[in-house]
Coordinates of C-alpha atoms and ligand atoms in Angstrom, one line a residue:
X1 CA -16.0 22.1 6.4
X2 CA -13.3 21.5 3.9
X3 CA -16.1 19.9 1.8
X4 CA -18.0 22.3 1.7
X5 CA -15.8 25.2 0.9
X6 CA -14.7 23.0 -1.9
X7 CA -18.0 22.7 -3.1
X8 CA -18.6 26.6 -2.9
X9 CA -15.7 27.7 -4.7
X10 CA -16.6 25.0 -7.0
X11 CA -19.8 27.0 -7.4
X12 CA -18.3 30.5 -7.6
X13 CA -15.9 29.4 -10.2
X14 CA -18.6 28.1 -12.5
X15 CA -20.8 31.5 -11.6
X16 CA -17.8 33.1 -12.9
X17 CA -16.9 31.1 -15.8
X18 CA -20.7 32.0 -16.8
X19 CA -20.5 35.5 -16.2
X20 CA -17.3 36.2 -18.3
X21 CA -18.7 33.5 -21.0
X22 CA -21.6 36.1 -21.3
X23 CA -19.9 39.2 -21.2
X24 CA -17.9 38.1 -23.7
X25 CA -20.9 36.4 -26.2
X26 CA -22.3 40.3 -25.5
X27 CA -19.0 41.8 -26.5
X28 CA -18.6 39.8 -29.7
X29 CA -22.1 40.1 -30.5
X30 CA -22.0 43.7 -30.1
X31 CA -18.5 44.4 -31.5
X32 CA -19.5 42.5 -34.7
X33 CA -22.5 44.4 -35.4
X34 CA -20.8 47.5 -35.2
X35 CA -19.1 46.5 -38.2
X36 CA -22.5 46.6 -40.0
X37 CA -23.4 50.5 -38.9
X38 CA -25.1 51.8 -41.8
X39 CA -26.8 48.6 -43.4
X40 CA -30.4 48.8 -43.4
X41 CA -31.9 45.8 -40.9
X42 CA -35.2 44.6 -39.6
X43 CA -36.1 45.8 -36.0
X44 CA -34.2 42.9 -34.3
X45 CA -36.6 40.2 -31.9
X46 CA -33.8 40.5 -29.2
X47 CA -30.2 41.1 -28.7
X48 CA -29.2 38.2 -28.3
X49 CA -31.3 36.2 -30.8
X50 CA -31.3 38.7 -33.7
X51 CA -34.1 37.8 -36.2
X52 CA -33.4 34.2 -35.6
X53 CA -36.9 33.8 -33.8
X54 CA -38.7 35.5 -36.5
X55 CA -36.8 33.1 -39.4
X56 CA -38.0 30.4 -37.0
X57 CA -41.3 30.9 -36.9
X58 CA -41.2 32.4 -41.0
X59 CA -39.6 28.7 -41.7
X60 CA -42.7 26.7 -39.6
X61 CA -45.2 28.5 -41.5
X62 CA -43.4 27.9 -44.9
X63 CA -43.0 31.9 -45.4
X64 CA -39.2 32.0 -44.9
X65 CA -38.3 33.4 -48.3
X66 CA -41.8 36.0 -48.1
X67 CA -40.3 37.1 -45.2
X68 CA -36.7 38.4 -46.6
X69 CA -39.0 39.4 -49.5
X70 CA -41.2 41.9 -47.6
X71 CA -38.2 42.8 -45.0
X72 CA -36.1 43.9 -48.3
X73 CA -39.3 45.4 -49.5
X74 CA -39.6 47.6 -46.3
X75 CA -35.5 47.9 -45.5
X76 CA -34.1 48.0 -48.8
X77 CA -32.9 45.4 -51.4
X78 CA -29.7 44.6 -49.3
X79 CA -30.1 44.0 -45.7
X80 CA -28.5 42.6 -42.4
X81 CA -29.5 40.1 -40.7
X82 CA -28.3 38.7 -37.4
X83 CA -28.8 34.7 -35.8
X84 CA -27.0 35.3 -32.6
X85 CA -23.1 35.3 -33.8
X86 CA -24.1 34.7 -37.5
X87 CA -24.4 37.8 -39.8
X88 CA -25.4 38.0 -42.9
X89 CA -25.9 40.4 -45.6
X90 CA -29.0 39.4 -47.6
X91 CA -29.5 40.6 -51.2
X92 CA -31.7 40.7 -54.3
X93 CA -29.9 43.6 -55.6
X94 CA -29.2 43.0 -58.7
X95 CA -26.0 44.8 -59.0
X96 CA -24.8 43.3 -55.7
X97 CA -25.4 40.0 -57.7
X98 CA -23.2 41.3 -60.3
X99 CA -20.5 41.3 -57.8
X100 CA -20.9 38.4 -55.8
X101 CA -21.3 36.5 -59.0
X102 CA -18.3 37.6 -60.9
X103 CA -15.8 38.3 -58.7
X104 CA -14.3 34.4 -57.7
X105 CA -11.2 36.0 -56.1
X106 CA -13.3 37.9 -53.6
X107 CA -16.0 34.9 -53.3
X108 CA -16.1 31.5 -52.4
X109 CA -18.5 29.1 -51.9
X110 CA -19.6 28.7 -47.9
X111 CA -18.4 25.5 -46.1
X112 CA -19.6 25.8 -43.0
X113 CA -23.6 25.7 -43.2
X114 CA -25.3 22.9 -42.0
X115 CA -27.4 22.8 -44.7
X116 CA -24.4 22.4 -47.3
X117 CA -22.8 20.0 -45.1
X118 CA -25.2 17.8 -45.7
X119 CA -25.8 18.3 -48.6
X120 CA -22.1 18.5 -49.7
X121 CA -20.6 16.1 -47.6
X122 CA -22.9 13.2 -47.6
X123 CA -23.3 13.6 -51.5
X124 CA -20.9 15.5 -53.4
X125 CA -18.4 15.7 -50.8
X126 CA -16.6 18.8 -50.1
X127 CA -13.7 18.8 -53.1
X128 CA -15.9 18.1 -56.4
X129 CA -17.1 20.6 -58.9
X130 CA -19.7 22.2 -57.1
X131 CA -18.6 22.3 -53.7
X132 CA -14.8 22.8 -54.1
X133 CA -12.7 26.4 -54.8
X134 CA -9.6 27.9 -56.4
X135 CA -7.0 25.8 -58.4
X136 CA -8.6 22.1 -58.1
X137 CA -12.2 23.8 -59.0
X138 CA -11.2 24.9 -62.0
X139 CA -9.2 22.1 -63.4
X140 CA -12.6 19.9 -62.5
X141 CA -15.0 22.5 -64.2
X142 CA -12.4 23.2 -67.5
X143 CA -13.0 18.9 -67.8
X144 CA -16.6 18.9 -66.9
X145 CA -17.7 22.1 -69.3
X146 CA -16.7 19.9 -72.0
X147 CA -19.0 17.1 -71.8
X148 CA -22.5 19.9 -71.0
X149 CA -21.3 22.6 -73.4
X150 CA -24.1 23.4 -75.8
X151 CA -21.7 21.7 -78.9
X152 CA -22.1 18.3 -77.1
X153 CA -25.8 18.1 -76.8
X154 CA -26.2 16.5 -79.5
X155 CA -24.4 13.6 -78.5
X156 CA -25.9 13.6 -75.2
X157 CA -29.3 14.0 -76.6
X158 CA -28.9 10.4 -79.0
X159 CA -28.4 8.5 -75.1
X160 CA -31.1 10.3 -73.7
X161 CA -34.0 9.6 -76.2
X162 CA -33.8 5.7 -76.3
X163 CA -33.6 5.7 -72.5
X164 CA -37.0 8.1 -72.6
X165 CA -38.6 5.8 -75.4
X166 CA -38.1 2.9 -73.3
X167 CA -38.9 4.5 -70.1
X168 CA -42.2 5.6 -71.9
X169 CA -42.7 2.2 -73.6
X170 CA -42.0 -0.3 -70.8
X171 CA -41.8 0.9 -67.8
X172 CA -44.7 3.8 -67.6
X173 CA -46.9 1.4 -70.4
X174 CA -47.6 -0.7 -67.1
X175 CA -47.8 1.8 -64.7
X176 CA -50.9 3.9 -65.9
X177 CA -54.7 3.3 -66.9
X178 CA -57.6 2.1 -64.5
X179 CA -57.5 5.7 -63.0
X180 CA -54.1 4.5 -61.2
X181 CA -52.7 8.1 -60.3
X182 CA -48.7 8.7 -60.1
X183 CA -46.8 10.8 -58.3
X184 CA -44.8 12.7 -60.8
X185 CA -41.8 13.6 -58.2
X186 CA -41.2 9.7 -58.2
X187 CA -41.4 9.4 -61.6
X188 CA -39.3 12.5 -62.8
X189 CA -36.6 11.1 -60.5
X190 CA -36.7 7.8 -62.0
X191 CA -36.3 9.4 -65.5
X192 CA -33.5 11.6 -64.2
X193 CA -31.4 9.3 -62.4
X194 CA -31.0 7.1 -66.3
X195 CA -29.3 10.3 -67.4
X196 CA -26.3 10.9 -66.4
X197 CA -25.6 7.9 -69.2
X198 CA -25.6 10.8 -71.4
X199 CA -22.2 12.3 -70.6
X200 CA -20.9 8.8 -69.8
X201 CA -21.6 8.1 -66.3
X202 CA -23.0 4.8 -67.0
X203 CA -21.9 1.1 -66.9
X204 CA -22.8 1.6 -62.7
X205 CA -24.6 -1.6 -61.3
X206 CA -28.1 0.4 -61.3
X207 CA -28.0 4.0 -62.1
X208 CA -31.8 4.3 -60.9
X209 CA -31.1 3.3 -57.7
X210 CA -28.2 5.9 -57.3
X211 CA -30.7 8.4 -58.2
X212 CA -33.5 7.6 -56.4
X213 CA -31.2 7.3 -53.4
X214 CA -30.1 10.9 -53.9
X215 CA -33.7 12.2 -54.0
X216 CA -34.4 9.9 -50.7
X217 CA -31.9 11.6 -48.8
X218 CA -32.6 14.8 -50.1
X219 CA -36.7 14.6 -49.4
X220 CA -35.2 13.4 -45.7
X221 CA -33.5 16.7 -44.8
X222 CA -36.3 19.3 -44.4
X223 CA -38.0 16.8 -42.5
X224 CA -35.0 16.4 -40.2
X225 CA -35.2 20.5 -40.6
X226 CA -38.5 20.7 -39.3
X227 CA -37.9 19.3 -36.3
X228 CA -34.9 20.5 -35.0
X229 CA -32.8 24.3 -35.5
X230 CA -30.5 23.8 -38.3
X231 CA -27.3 24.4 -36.0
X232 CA -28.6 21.0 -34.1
X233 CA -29.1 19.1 -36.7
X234 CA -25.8 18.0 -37.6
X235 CA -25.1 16.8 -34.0
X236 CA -28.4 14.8 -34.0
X237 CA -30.3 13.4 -36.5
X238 CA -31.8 10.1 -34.9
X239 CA -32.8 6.8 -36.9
X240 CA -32.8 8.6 -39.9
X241 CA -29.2 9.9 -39.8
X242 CA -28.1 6.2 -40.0
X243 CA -30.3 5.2 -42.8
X244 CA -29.2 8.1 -45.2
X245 CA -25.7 7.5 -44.0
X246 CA -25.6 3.7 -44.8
X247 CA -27.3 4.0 -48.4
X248 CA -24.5 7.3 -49.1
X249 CA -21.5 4.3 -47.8
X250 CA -22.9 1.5 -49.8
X251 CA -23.0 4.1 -52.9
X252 CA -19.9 5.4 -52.5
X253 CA -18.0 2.2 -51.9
X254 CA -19.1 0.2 -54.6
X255 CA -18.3 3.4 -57.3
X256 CA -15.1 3.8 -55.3
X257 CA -14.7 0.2 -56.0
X258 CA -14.9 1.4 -60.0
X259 CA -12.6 4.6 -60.1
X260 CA -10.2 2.3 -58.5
X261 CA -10.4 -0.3 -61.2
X262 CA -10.6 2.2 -63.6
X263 CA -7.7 3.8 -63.0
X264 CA -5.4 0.6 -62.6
X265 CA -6.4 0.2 -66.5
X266 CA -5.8 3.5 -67.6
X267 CA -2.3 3.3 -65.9
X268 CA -1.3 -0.2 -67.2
X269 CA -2.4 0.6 -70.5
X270 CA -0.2 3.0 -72.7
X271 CA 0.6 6.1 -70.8
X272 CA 0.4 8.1 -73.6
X273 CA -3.2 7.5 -74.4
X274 CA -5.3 10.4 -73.1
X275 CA -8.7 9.3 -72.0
X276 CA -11.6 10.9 -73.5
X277 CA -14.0 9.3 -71.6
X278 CA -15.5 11.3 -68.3
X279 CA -14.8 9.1 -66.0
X280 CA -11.2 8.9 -67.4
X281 CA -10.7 12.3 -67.0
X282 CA -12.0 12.8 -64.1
X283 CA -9.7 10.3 -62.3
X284 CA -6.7 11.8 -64.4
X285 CA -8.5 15.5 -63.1
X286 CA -8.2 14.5 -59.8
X287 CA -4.6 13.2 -60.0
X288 CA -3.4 17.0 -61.5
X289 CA -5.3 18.7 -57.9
X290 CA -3.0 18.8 -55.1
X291 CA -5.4 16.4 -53.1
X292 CA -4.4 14.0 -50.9
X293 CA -3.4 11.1 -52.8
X294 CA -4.8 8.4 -50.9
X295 CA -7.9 9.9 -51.2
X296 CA -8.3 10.2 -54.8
X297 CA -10.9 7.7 -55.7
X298 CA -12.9 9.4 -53.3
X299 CA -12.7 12.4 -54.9
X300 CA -13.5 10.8 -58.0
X301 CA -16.7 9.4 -56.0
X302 CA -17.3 12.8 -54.9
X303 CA -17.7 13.9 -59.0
X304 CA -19.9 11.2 -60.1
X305 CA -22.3 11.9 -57.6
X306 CA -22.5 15.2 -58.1
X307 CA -23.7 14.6 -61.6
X308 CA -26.4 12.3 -59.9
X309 CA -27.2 15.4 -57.5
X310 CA -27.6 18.0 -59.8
X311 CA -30.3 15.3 -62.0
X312 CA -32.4 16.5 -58.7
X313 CA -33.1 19.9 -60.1
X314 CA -34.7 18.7 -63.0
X315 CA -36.9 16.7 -60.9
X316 CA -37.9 19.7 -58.8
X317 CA -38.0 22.0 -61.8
X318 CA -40.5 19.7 -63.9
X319 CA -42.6 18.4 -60.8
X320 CA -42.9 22.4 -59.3
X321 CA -44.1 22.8 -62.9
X322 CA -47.0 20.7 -63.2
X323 CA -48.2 22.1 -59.7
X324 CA -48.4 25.0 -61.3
X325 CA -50.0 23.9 -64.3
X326 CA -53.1 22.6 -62.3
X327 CA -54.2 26.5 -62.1
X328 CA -53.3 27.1 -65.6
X329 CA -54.9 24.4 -67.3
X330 CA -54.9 26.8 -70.8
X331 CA -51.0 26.9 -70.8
X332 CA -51.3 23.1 -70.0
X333 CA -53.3 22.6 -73.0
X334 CA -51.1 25.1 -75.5
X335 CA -48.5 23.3 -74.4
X336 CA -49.8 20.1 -75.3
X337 CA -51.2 21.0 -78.4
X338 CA -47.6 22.6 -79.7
X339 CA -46.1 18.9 -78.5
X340 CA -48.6 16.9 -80.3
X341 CA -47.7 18.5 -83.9
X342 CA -44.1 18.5 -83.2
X343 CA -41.8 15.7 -84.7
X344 CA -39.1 14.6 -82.8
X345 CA -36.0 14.0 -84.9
X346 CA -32.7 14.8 -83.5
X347 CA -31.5 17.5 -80.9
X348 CA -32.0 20.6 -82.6
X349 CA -35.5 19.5 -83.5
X350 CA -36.0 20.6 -80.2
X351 CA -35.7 24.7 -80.3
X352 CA -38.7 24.1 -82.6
X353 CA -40.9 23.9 -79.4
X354 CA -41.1 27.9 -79.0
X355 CA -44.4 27.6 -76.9
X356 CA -42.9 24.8 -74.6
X357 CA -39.5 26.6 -74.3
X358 CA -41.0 30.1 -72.5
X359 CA -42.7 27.7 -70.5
X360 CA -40.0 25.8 -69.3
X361 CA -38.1 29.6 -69.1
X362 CA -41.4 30.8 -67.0
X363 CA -42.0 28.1 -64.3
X364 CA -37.4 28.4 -63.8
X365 CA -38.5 32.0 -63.0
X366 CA -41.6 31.0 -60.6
X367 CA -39.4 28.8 -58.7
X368 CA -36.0 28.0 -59.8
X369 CA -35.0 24.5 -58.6
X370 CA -32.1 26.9 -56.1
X371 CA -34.0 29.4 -54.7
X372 CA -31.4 31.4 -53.0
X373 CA -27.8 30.7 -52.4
X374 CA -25.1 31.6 -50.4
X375 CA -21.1 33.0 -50.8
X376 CA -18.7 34.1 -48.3
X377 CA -16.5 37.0 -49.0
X378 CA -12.5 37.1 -48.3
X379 CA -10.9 39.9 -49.0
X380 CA -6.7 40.1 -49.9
X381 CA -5.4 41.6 -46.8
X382 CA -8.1 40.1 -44.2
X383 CA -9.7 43.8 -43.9
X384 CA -13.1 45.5 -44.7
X385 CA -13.9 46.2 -48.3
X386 CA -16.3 48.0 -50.0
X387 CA -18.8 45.8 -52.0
X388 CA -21.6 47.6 -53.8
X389 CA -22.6 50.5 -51.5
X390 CA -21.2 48.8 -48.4
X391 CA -17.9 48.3 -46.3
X392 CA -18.1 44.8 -45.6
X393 CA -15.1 43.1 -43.4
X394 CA -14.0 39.8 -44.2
X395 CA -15.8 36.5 -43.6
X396 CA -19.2 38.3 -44.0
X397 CA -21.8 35.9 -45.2
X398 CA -23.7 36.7 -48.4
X399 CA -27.3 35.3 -48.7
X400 CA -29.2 36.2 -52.1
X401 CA -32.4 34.9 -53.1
X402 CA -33.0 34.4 -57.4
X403 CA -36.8 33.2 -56.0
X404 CA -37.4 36.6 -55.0
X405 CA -36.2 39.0 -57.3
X406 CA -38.1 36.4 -59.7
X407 CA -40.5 37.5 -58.1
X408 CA -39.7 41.5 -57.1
X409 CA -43.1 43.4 -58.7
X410 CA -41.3 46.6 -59.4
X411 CA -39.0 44.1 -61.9
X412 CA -41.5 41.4 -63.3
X413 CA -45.4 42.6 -64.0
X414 CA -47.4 40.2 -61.8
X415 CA -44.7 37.8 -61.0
X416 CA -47.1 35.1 -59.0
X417 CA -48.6 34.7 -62.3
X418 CA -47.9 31.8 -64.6
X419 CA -47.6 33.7 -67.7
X420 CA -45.2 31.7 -70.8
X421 CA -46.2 34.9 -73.2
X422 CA -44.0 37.7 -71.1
X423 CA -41.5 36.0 -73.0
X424 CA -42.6 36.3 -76.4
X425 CA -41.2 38.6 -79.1
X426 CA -37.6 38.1 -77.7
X427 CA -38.1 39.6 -74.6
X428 CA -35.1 39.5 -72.4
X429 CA -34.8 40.6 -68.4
X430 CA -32.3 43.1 -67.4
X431 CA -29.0 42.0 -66.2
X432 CA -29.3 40.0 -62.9
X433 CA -33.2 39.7 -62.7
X434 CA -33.5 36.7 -64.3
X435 CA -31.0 33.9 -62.8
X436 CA -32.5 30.5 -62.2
X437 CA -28.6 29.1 -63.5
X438 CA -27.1 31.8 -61.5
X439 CA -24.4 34.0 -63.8
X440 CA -20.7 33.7 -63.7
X441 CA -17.8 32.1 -63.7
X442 CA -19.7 29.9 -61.2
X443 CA -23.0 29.5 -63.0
X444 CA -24.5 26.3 -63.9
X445 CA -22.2 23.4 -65.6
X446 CA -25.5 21.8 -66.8
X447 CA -28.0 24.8 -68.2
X448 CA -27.7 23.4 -72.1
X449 CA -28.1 19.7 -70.5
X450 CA -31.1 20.9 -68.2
X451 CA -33.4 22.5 -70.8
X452 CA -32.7 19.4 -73.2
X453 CA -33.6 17.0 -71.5
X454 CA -36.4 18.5 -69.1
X455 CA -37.9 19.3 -73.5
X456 CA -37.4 15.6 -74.0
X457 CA -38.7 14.5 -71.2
X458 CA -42.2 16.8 -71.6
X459 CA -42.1 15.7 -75.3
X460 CA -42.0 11.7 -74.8
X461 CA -44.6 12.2 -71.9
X462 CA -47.4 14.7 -73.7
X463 CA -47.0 13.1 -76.9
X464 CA -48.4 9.2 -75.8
X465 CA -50.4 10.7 -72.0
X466 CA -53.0 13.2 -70.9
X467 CA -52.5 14.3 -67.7
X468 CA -54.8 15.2 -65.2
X469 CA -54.2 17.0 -62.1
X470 CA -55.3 14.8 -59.0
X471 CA -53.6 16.6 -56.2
X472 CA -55.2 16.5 -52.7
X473 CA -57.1 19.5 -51.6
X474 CA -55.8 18.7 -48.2
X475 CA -52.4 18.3 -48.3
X476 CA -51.4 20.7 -51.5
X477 CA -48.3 20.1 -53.1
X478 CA -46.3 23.5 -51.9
X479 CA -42.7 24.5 -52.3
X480 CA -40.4 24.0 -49.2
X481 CA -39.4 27.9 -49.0
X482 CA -36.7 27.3 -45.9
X483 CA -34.5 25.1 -48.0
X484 CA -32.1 26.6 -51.2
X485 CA -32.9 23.7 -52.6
X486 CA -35.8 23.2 -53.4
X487 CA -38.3 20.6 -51.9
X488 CA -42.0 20.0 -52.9
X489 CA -44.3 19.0 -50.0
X490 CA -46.5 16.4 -50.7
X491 CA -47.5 14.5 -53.4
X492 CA -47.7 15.7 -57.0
X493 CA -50.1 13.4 -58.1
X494 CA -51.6 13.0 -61.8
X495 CA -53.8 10.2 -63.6
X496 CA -52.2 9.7 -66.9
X497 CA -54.2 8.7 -69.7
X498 CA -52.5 6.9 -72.9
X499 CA -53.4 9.2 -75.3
X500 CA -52.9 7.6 -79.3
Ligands
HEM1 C1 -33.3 22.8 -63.8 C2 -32.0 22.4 -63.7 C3 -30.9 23.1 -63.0 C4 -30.9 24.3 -62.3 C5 -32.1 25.2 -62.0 C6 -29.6 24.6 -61.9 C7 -29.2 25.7 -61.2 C8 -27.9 25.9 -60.8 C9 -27.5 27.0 -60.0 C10 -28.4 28.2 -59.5 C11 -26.1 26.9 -59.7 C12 -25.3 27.8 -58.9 C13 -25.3 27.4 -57.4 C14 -24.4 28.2 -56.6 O1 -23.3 28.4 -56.8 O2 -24.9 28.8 -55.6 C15 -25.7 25.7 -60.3 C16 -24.5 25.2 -60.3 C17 -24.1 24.0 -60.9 N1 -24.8 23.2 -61.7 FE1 -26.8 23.4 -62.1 N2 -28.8 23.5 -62.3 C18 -29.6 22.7 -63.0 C19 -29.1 21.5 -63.6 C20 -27.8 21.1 -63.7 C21 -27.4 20.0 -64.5 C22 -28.2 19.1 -65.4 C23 -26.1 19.9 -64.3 C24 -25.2 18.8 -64.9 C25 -24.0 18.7 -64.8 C26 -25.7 20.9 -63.4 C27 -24.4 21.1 -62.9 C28 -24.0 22.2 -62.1 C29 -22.7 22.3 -61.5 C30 -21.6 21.3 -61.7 C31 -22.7 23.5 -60.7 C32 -21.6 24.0 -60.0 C33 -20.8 24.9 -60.9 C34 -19.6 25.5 -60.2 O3 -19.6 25.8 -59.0 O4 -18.6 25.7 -60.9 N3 -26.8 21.7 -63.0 N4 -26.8 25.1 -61.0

């Protein structure tokens, strides 16, 4: 009898614990809408869910970011959107990204998304350039605008073409003819990962294979996303979880291995030589952050990879590109012929390629390599604030997409199109419509480095190949619209031809 009246009460008590647990998920849910009264939002799937079933479904079908475009079409250019506790205000208002952009004391960067988890601590960890905030972010950026400010490009342009005329010369020589087809995401990433040389992040056992570990994991994660919701994921991600896990710790010890080594010399040598070097700095960057000092060299790790990441972009930029290019064949062959009477000398040589340049500036507008990010707002005294036409409390999360006001028709006159002349006769957007580097204090470290190199790289390619689209009709390259980062689907595959 005992027993069982145990065992009851047992029972009622969980009943209970249930009952209040969903009272109170209802009254939080319910309470924290109410502080977004007066935002425009979709009609919401349920109460409990939000829109999350609708993202769902929009991120199976690889309509995510149409989705948010046509919502803000019909609701207005900023919008709420609710994933059961999560709220978010999504924007391609262009003055809202005036605000979220400029205003670092108000904005930070978000640290709790799965997807930046991932990305951030697996890679660049959570303290480096592009993941970090406030006094250690800006000691690491002052250090790290140095080496990709437009002066030095230059000097970074002397590494990169040798690498790209050997790259050319040996290793693609062997690779192509006989109708052999390649799959231009693989290759771009090769080139990419030889790069970071450039700034001085070389002398590392094989650069190549950092790289092309990078884009391994990276290609891993939407198919991890596919399968599971993104809150999952970081609780289980199987076999694969293990693999990208062991190739990030054999990466990071071996460079850790480096730092450390690097900075024994630097402080047995005469203290009051400064390093100029990158990876000098760095180390001696990291020393002035108030980080953890047995942790430094990790930090340190944390930098160098990030320069490895952000090569990634390139690779998405220039392989998205040639999709593109398959249904434009005449910009293809403008392209080509501009290339093909163009001598390459030294860096400035390069603005020469007028033709290739809008090209480049057109297809970082049809799908920048970040197609939307995110921010989280934090205001002085922890209370609501008003931002652009809206109160906003604290903590709110801010989701903007550059992919679609790229592609917003009442900005851009036929946007889907591929079109390198809208930007002839020194057209320029309006403020805030045209951001594939984002704007801001925070904007891209790299943009000068980017456009340099992804030139070189067309130039060293176009001038010796012909390329010719081969891509399946089955499995079409397509861009992954679910990630900010972007991801190609299948293979972007091309014959190349030697061409002289
Ligand atoms: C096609 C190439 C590239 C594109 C489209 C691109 C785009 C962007 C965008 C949109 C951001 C802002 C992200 C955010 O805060 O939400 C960013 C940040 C950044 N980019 Fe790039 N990037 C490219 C290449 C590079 C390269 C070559 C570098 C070389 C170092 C680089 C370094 C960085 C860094 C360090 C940040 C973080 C800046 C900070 O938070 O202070 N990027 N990039």
């Amino acid at each position: 009898m005992i027993e069982i009246l145990g065992g009851c009460s047992l029972l009622i008590s969980v009943f209970i614990i249930f009952v209040v647990y969903q009272i109170y998920t209802v009254l939080t849910i319910a309470y924290t809408r109410s502080l977004y009264n007066g935002i425009p939002s979709p009609p919401l799937d349920n109460f409990l869910n939000g829109h999350q079933l609708t993202m769902v479904a929009a991120k199976k079908s690889n309509t995510f970011l149409d989705l948010f475009g046509a919502w803000c079409k019909e609701y207005g250019s900023s919008i709420m959107v609710f994933a059961g506790f999560r709220n978010i205000l999504f924007t391609v208002d262009p003055d809202m990204f005036k605000v979220v952009t400029s205003d670092l004391n108000s904005f930070s960067k978000l640290d709790d998304l799965p997807n930046r988890s991932l990305f951030g601590q697996r890679i660049a960890g959570w303290n480096s350039v592009l993941t970090g905030g406030g006094h250690n972010w800006a000691i690491k950026r002052k250090i790290m605008s140095k080496f990709f400010a437009k002066a030095n490009m230059s000097e970074a342009f002397e590494f990169c073409k040798p690498l790209m005329q050997n790259y050319v010369r040996s290793t693609l020589a062997q690779k192509v003819g006989k109708g052999q087809v390649l799959e231009l995401h693989e290759e771009f990433s090769t080139i990419f990962s030889a790069y970071p040389a450039a700034v001085g992040l070389n002398g590392f056992d094989d650069p190549s294979t950092i790289g092309k570990n990078i884009t391994k994991i990276l290609e891993m994660i939407p198919k991890q996303l596919g399968k599971m919701s993104l809150t999952k994921i970081l609780f289980a991600m199987g076999k694969e979880k293990n693999e990208t896990v062991d190739m990030v710790i054999a990466m990071r010890t071996r460079l850790k291995a480096m730092s450390l080594e690097k900075s024994q010399e630097m402080k047995s040598s005469d203290s009051e030589t400064q390093p100029t070097d990158i990876f000098g700095l760095l180390i001696q960057a990291n020393e002035r952050c108030d980080f953890q000092r047995d942790l430094l060299d990790e930090y340190v790790v944390d930098d160098i990879l990030t320069v490895y990441l952000v090569m990634d972009n390139m690779v998405k930029q220039l392989a998205s590109l040639f999709i593109f290019l398959e249904s434009h064949q005449q910009v293809y062959h403008k392209m080509v012929e501009e290339i093909r009477q163009f001598t390459l000398t030294d860096c400035t040589s390069l603005s020469q390629l007028r033709y290739t340049e809008k090209v480049l500036l057109e297809s970082l507008r049809m799908a920048p390599a970040l197609l939307r990010g995110t921010r989280l707002l934090k205001t002085a005294g922890g209370g609501p604030t008003k931002i652009g036409h809206y109160i906003l409390p604290s903590n709110t999360q801010i989701h903007f997409s550059q992919y679609l006001i790229h592609h917003n028709e009442d900005v851009w006159k036929a946007p889907d199109v591929l079109d390198p002349e809208r930007w002839s006769g020194g057209f320029n957007p309006e403020p805030y419509t045209y951001m594939p580097f984002l704007a801001g204090p925070r904007g891209c470290l790299g943009k000068h480095f980017a456009m340099m190199t992804m030139k070189l790289t067309l130039v060293s390619l176009l001038q010796k190949f012909d390329f010719t689209p081969r891509l399946s009709k089955e499995k079409k390259p397509t861009i992954d619209q679910g990630m900010a980062v972007m991801r190609i689907r299948n293979n972007v595959d091309y014959e190349l031809v030697p061409f002289c």
